[in-house]
Coordinates of C-alpha atoms in Angstrom, one line a residue:
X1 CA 0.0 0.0 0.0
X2 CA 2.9 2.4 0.7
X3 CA 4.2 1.7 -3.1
X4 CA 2.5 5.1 -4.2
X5 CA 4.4 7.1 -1.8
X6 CA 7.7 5.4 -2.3
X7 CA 7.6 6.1 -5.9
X8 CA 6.6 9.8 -4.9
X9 CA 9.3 9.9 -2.8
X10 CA 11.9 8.0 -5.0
X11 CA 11.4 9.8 -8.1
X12 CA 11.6 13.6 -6.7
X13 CA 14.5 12.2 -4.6
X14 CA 16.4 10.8 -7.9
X15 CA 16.6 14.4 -9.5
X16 CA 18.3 16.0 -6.2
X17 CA 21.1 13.1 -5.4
X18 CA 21.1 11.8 -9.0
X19 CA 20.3 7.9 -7.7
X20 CA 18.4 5.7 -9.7
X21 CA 15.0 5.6 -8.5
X22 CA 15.3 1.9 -8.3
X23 CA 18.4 2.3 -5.7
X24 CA 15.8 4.6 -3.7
X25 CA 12.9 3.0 -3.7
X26 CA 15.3 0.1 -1.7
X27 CA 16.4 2.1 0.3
X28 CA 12.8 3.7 1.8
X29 CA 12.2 1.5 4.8
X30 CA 9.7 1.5 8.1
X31 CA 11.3 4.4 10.7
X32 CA 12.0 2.8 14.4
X33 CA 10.2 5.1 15.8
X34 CA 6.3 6.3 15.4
X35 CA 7.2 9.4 15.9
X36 CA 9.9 10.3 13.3
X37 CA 7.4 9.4 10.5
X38 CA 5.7 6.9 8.0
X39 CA 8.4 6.6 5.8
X40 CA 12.4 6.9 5.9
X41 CA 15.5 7.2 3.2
X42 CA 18.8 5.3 4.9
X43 CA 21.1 7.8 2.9
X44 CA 24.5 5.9 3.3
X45 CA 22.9 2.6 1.6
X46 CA 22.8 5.3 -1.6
X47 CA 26.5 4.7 -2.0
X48 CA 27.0 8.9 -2.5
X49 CA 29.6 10.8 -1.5
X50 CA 30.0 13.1 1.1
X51 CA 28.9 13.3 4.8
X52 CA 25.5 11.5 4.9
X53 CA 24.4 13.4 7.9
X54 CA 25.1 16.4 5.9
X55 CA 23.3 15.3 2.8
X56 CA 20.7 14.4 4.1
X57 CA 19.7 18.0 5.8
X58 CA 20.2 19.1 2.1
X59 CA 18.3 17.0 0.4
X60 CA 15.5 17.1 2.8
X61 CA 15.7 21.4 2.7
X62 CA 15.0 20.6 -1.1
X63 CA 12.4 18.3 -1.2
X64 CA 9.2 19.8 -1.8
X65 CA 5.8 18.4 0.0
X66 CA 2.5 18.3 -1.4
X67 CA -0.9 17.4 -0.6
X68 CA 0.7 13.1 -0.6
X69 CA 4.1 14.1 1.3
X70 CA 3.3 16.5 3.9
X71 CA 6.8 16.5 5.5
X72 CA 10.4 15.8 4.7
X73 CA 12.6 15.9 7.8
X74 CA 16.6 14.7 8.5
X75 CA 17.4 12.6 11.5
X76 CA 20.9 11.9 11.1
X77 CA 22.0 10.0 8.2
X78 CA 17.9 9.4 7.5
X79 CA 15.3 11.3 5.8
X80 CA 12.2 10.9 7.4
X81 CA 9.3 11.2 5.7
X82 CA 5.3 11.7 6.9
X83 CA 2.4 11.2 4.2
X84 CA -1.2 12.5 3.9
X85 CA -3.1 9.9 6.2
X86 CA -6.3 11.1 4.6
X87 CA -4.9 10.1 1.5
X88 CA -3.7 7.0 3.0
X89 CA -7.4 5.7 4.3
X90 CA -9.2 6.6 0.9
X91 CA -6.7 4.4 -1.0
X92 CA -6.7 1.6 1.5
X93 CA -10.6 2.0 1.6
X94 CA -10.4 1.6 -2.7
X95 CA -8.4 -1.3 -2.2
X96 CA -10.3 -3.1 0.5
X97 CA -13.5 -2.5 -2.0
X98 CA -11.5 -3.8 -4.8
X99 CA -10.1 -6.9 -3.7
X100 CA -12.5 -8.0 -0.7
X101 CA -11.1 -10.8 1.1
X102 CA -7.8 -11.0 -1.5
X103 CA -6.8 -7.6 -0.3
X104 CA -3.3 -7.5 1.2
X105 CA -2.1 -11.1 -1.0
X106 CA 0.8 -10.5 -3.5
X107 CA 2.1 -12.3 -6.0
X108 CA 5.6 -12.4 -5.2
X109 CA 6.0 -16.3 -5.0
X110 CA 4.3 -16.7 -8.2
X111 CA 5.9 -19.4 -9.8
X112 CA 7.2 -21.2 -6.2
X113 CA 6.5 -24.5 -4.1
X114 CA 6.5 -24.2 -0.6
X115 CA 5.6 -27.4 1.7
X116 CA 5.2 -26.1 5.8
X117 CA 5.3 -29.3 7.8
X118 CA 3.4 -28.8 11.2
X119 CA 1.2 -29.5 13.7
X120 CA 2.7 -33.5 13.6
X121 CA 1.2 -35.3 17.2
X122 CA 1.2 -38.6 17.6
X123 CA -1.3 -41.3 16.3
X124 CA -2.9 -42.9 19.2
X125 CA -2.6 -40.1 21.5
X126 CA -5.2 -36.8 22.3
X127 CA -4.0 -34.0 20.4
X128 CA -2.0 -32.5 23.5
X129 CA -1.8 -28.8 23.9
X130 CA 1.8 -29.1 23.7
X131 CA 1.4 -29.3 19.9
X132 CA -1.0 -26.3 19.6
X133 CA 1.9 -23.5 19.2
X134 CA 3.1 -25.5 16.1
X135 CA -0.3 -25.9 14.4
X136 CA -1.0 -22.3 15.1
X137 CA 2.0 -20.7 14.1
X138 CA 2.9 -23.5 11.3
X139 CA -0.8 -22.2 9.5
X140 CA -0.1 -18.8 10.5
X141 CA 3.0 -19.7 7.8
X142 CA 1.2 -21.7 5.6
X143 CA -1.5 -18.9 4.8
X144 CA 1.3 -15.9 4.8
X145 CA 2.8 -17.9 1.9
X146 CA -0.3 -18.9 0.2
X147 CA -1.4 -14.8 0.4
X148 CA 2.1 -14.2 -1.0
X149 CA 1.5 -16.4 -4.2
X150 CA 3.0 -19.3 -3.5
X151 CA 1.9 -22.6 -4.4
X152 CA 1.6 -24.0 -0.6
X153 CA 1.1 -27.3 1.0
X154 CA 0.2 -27.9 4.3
X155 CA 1.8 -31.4 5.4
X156 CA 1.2 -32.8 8.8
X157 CA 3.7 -35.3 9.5
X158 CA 2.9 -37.5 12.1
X159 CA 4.3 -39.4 14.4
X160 CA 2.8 -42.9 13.2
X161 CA 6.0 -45.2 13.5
X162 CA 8.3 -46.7 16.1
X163 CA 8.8 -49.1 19.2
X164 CA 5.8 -47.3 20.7
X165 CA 3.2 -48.7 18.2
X166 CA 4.7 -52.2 19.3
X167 CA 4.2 -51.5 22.5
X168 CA 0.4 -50.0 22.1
X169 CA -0.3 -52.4 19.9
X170 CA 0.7 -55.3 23.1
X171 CA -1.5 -53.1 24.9
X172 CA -4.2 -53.7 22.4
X173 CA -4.4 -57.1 23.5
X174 CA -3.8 -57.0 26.6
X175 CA -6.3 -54.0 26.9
X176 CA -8.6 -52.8 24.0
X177 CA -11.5 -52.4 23.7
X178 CA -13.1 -52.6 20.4
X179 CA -16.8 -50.5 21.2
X180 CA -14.2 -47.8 23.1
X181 CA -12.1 -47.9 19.9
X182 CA -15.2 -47.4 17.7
X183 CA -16.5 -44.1 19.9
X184 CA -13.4 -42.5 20.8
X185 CA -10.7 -44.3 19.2
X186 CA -7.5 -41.9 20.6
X187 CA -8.9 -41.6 24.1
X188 CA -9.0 -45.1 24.5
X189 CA -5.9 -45.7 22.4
X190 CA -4.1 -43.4 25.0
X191 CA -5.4 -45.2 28.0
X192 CA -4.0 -48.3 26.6
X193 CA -1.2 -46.6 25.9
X194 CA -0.7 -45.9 29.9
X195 CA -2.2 -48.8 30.9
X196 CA 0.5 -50.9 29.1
X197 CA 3.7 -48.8 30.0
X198 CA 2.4 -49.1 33.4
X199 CA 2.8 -52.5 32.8
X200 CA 6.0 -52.3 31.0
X201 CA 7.4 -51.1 34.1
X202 CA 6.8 -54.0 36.3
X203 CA 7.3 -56.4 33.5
X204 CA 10.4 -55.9 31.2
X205 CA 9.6 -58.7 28.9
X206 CA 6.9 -56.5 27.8
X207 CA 9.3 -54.2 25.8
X208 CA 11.1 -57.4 24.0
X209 CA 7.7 -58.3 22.7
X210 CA 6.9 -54.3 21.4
X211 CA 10.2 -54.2 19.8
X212 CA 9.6 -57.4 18.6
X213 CA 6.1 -56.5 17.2
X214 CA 7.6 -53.1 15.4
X215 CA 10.4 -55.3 13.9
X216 CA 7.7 -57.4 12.0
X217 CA 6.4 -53.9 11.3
X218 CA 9.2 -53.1 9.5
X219 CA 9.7 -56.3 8.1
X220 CA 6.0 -56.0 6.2
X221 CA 4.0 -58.4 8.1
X222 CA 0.5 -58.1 6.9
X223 CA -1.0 -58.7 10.6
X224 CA 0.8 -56.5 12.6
X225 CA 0.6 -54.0 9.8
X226 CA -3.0 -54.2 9.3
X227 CA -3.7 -53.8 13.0
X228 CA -1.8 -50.4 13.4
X229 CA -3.2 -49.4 9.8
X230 CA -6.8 -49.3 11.4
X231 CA -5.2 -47.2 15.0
X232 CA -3.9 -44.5 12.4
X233 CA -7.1 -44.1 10.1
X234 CA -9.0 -44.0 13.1
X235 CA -6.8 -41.0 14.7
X236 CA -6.7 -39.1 11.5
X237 CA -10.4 -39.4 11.8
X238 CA -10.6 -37.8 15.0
X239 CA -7.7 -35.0 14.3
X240 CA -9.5 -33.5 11.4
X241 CA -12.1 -33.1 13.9
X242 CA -10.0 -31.2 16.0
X243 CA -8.6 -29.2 13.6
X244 CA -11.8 -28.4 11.7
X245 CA -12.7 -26.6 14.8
X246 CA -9.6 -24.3 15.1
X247 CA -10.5 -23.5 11.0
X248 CA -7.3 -25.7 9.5
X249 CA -7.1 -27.7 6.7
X250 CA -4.3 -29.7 5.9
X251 CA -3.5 -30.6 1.9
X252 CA -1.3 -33.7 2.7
X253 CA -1.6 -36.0 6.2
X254 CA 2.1 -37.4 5.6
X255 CA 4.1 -39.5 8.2
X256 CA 7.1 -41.4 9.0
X257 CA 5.4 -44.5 8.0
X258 CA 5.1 -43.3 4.8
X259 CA 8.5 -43.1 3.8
X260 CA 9.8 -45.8 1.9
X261 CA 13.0 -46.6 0.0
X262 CA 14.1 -43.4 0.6
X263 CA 15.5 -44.4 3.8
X264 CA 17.0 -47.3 2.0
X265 CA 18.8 -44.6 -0.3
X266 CA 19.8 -42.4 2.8
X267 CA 21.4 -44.8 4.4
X268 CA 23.5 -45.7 1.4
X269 CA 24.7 -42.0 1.2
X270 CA 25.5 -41.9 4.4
X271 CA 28.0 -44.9 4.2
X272 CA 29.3 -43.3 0.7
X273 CA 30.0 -40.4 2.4
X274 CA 32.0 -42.0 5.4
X275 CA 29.6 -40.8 8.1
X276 CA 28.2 -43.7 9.5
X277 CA 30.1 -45.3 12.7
X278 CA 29.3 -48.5 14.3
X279 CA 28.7 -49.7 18.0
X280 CA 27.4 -52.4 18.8
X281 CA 26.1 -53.5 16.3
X282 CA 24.0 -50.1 16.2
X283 CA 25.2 -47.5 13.5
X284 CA 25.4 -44.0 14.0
X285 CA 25.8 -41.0 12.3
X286 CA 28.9 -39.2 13.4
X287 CA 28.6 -35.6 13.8
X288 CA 31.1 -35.1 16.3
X289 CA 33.6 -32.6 14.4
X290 CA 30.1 -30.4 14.1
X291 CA 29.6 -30.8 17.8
X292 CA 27.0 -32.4 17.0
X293 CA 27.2 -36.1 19.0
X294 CA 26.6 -39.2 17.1
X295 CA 22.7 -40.1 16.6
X296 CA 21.7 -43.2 16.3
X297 CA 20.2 -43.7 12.5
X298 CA 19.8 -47.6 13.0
X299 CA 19.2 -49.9 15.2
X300 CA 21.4 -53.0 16.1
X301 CA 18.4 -55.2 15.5
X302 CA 18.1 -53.4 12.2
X303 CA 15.0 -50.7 13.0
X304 CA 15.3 -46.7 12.1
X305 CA 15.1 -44.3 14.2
X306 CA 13.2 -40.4 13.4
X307 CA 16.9 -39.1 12.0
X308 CA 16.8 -42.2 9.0
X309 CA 13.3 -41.4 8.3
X310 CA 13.7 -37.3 8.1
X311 CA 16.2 -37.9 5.9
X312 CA 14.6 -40.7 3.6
X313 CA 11.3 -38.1 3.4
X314 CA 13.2 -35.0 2.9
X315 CA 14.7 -37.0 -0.8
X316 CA 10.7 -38.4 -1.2
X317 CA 9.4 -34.7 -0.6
X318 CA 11.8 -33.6 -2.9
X319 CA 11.2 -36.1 -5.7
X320 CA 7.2 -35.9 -4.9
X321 CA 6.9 -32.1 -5.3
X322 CA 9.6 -30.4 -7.0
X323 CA 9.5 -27.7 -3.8
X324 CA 11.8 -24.4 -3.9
X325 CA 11.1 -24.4 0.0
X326 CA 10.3 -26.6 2.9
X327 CA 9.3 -25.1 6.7
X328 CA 9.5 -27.1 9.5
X329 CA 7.6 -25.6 12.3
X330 CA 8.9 -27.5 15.2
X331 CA 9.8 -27.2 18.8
X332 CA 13.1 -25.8 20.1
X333 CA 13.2 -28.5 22.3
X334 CA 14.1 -30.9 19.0
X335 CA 17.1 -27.9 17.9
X336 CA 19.7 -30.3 18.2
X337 CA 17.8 -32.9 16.1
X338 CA 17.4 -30.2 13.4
X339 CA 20.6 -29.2 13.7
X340 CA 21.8 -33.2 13.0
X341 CA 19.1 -33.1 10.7
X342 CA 20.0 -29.9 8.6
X343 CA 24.0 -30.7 8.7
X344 CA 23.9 -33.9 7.4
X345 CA 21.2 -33.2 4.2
X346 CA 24.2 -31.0 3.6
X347 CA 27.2 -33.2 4.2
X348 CA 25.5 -36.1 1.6
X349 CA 25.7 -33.3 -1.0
X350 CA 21.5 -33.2 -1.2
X351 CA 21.6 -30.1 -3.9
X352 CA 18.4 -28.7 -2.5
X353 CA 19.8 -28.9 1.2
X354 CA 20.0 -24.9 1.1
X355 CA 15.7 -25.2 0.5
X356 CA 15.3 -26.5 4.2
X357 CA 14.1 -24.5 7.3
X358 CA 13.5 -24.5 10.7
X359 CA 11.2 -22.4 12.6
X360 CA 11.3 -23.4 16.4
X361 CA 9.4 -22.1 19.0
X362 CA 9.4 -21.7 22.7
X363 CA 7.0 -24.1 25.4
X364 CA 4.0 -23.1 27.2
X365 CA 4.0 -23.6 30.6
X366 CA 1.2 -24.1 33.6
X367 CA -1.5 -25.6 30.9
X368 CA -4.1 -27.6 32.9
X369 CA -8.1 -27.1 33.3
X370 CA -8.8 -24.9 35.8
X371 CA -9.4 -28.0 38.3
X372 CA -5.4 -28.1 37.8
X373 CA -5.6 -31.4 35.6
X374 CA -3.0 -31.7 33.0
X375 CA -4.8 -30.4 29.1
X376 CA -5.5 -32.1 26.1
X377 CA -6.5 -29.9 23.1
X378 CA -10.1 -30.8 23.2
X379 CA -10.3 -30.7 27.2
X380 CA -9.1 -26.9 26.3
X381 CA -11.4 -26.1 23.4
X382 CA -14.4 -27.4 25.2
X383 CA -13.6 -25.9 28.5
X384 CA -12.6 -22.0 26.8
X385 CA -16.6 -23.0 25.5
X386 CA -17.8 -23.0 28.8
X387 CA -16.0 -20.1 30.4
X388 CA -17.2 -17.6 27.1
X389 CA -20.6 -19.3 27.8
X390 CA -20.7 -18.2 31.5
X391 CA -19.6 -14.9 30.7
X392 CA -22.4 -14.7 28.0
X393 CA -25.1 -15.8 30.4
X394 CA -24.5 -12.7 32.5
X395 CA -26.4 -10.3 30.5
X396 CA -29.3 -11.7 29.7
X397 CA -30.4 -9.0 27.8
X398 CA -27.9 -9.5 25.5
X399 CA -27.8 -13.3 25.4
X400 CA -31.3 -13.5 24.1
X401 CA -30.5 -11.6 21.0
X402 CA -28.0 -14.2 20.4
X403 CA -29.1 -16.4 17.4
X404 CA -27.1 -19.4 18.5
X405 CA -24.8 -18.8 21.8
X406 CA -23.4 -22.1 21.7
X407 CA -21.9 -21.4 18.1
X408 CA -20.7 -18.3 19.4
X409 CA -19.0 -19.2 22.8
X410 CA -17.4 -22.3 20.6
X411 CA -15.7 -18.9 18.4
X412 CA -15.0 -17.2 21.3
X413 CA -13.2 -19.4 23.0
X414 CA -11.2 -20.8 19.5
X415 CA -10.0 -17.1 19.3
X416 CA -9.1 -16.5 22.7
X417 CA -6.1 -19.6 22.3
X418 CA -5.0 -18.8 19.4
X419 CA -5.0 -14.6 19.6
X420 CA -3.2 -15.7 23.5
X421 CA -0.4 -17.7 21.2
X422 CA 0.3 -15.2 18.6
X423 CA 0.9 -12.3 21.2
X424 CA 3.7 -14.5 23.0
X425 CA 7.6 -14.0 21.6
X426 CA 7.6 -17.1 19.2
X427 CA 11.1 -18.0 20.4
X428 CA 9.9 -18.0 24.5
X429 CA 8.2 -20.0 27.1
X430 CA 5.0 -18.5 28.0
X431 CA 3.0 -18.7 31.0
X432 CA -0.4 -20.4 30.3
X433 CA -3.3 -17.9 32.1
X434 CA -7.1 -18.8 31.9
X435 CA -8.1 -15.4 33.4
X436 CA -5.8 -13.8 31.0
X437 CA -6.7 -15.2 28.0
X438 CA -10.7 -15.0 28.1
X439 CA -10.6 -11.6 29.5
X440 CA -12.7 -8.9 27.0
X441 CA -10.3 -6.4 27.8
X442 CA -6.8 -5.6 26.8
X443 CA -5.1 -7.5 23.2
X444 CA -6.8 -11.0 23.9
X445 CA -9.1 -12.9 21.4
X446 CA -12.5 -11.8 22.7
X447 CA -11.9 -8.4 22.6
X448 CA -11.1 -9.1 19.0
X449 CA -14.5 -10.7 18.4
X450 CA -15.7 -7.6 20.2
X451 CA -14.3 -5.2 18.0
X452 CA -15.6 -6.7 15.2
X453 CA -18.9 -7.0 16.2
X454 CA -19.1 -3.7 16.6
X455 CA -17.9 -2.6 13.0
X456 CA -20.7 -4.8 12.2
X457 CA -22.7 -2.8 14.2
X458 CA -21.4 0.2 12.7
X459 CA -22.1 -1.0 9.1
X460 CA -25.4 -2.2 9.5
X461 CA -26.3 1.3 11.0
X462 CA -24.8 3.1 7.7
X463 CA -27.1 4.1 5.1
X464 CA -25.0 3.1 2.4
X465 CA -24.2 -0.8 2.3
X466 CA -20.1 -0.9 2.6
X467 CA -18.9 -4.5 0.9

């Protein structure tokens, strides 16, 4: 939107210091400060001689304003710059009418493939809250991108594979329940899942048999396979549930099940390029000049770990979708597994390895109910439902002109997480606050929701219908 008035400002600017327009048009940036202006010229990036401090109380002397700039002042080695806000709200008006809900997207990826891996929780296991910063800030990504004109694919990787799937799966039996499977199949997968590591504890033979049970995973045996098949359709089921109510869609449900002989083709790199060390019959990839340790990337009885299988998917992915970019949105607890990760796409001589990112984010601490129990995503959803509901109920008056409250509580509370999320540092720990968070004052989701109900307000009171 501020194009206009660079190109205002760029081309008068170009017949006083005799810069290209181009060079000045890069050089107008965002001042630090509010107060110096809406718009600012960083003279020393112009390359021109002389003292920039100097030049720039020149130039801004000689530049004259008009009804669009209404101010040209020097701040140092800057040339500050403020602009007709009038001006400013009619063309942001014209382009809101213009473009409706497309205004603000760009076309500056046109042409590009970007994949943004998030969200990724575990089959078999509620959707903990521990996974909600990565599935909002991962689709915060995915639709910056997407608005930006980039071809973008949402991919949720999950976390289908390993010795825990043996285990759950000798839980099963031990355990299951198949009407409790039917109605809630990850609730009652998860309290296997507890149920049998409870047991595991007392009982080591209980681990022998799980890794025994994912080995014949791995080896392709129809029955052990078809088993766990039906726990991850079943959990898919339920987490596109979930996430239909936080408004996310994902293009591609992916997961280190999935990959195939990529892993088989990782692994031969790996030994080709001299990195794999053995002990113990386990091999490792050895990082240790990087600082780096040595991960494990297979087991001595011949089973992969994550590190074999992020590798084997990142030359899948690559093959699969032709992508100029790939995001993974995942905790900065894993770091030093995407550091491994990262370093050794790049050691094997992947030529796309530069095309890989990480985006890690800080914990959030002190999540529970308000009864102090520890919080599963839907325990939160339903419960920020209930609190938005109570305060709804208060004001009866205004309850009862509410079409269909529980629709509206359900929104309410939806924005309140995810408004909470996106105001916390992405990089910290944040502490988790109920009162905080649902409050209808201050930057939280309901006052949002507040805000714009009362635009609405305003718009249906205006004569003229504004689209």
């Amino acid at each position: 939107m501020f194009d206009d008035f660079k190109t205002t400002i760029a081309t008068q600017l170009a017949v006083l210091t005799g810069a290209p327009v181009e060079a000045i048009t890069g050089a107008i940036g965002i001042p630090k400060t509010n107060a110096h202006g809406d718009l600012a010229v960083n003279i020393p990036s112009l390359r021109i001689k002389g003292n920039p401090v100097q030049l720039a109380k020149d130039w801004a002397e000689a530049f004259k304003v008009d009804e669009v700039i209404t101010s040209a002042v020097s701040t140092g080695p800057y040339i500050n710059f403020h602009i007709n806000r009038q001006v400013l709200t009619r063309k942001v008006l014209s382009a809101i009418h213009e473009k409706q809900d497309k205004y603000g997207w760009t076309n500056e990826g046109a042409g590009k493939r970007v994949i943004v891996e998030f969200s990724s929780p575990n089959i078999a296991k509620p959707f903990h809250a521990g996974h909600l910063r990565s599935t909002i800030i991962g689709n915060l990504i995915y639709n910056l991108y997407k608005a930006s004109g980039w071809d973008a694919i949402s991919m949720n990787y999950l976390g289908d594979w390993g010795k825990q799937y043996g285990l759950l799966a000798v839980g099963f039996e031990r355990f299951g329940n198949e009407e409790k499977l039917v109605a809630d199949p990850i609730q009652h997968l998860f309290e296997v899942y507890v149920a049998i590591s409870a047991a595991a504890k007392q009982d080591d033979s209980l681990h022998d048999e799980a890794r025994a049970y994912f080995k014949s995973m791995e080896d392709g045996d129809e029955a052990a396979l078809a088993l766990w098949r039906r726990f991850r359709e079943l959990s898919i089921v339920k987490y596109k549930d979930t996430y239909a109510r936080l408004n996310i869609n994902f293009d591609v449900y992916s997961g280190e099940s999935q990959v195939g002989e990529g892993m088989t083709r990782a692994m031969a790199m790996l030994e080709e390029c001299g990195l794999i060390v053995e002990s113990e019959g386990a091999k490792l990839l050895d990082l240790e000049k990087y600082k780096l340790g040595r991960p494990v990337v297979k087991k001595s009885d011949g089973t992969t770990l994550y590190i074999t299988r992020d590798i084997g998917a990142a030359i899948e992915r690559f093959e699969a979708y032709d992508f100029d970019k790939i995001v993974y949105v995942i905790s900065s607890q894993q770091d030093v597994h995407m550091k491994q990760f990262l370093k050794t796409i790049s050691l094997i001589g992947l030529p796309y390895a530069d095309r890989f990112q990480h985006v890690n984010y800080g914990m959030v601490n002190g999540m529970s109910t308000r009864n102090g129990t520890v919080i599963f995503l839907d325990d939160m959803l339903r419960e920020s439902k209930e609190i938005m509901h109570e305060v709804m109920r208060k004001n009866e008056g205004k309850y009862a002109q509410v079409p269909d409250p529980e629709h509206v509580s359900s929104v309410l509370g939806v924005s309140a997480i995810i408004v909470q999320d996106m105001l916390a540092r992405r990089i910290k720990d944040y502490d988790f606050d109920w009162k905080r968070i649902l409050s209808f004052e201050g930057n939280t989701g309901p006052y949002l929701q507040y805000t714009h109900a009362r635009l609405c307000s305003i718009e249906r009171k205006v004569q003229d219908q504004v689209k």
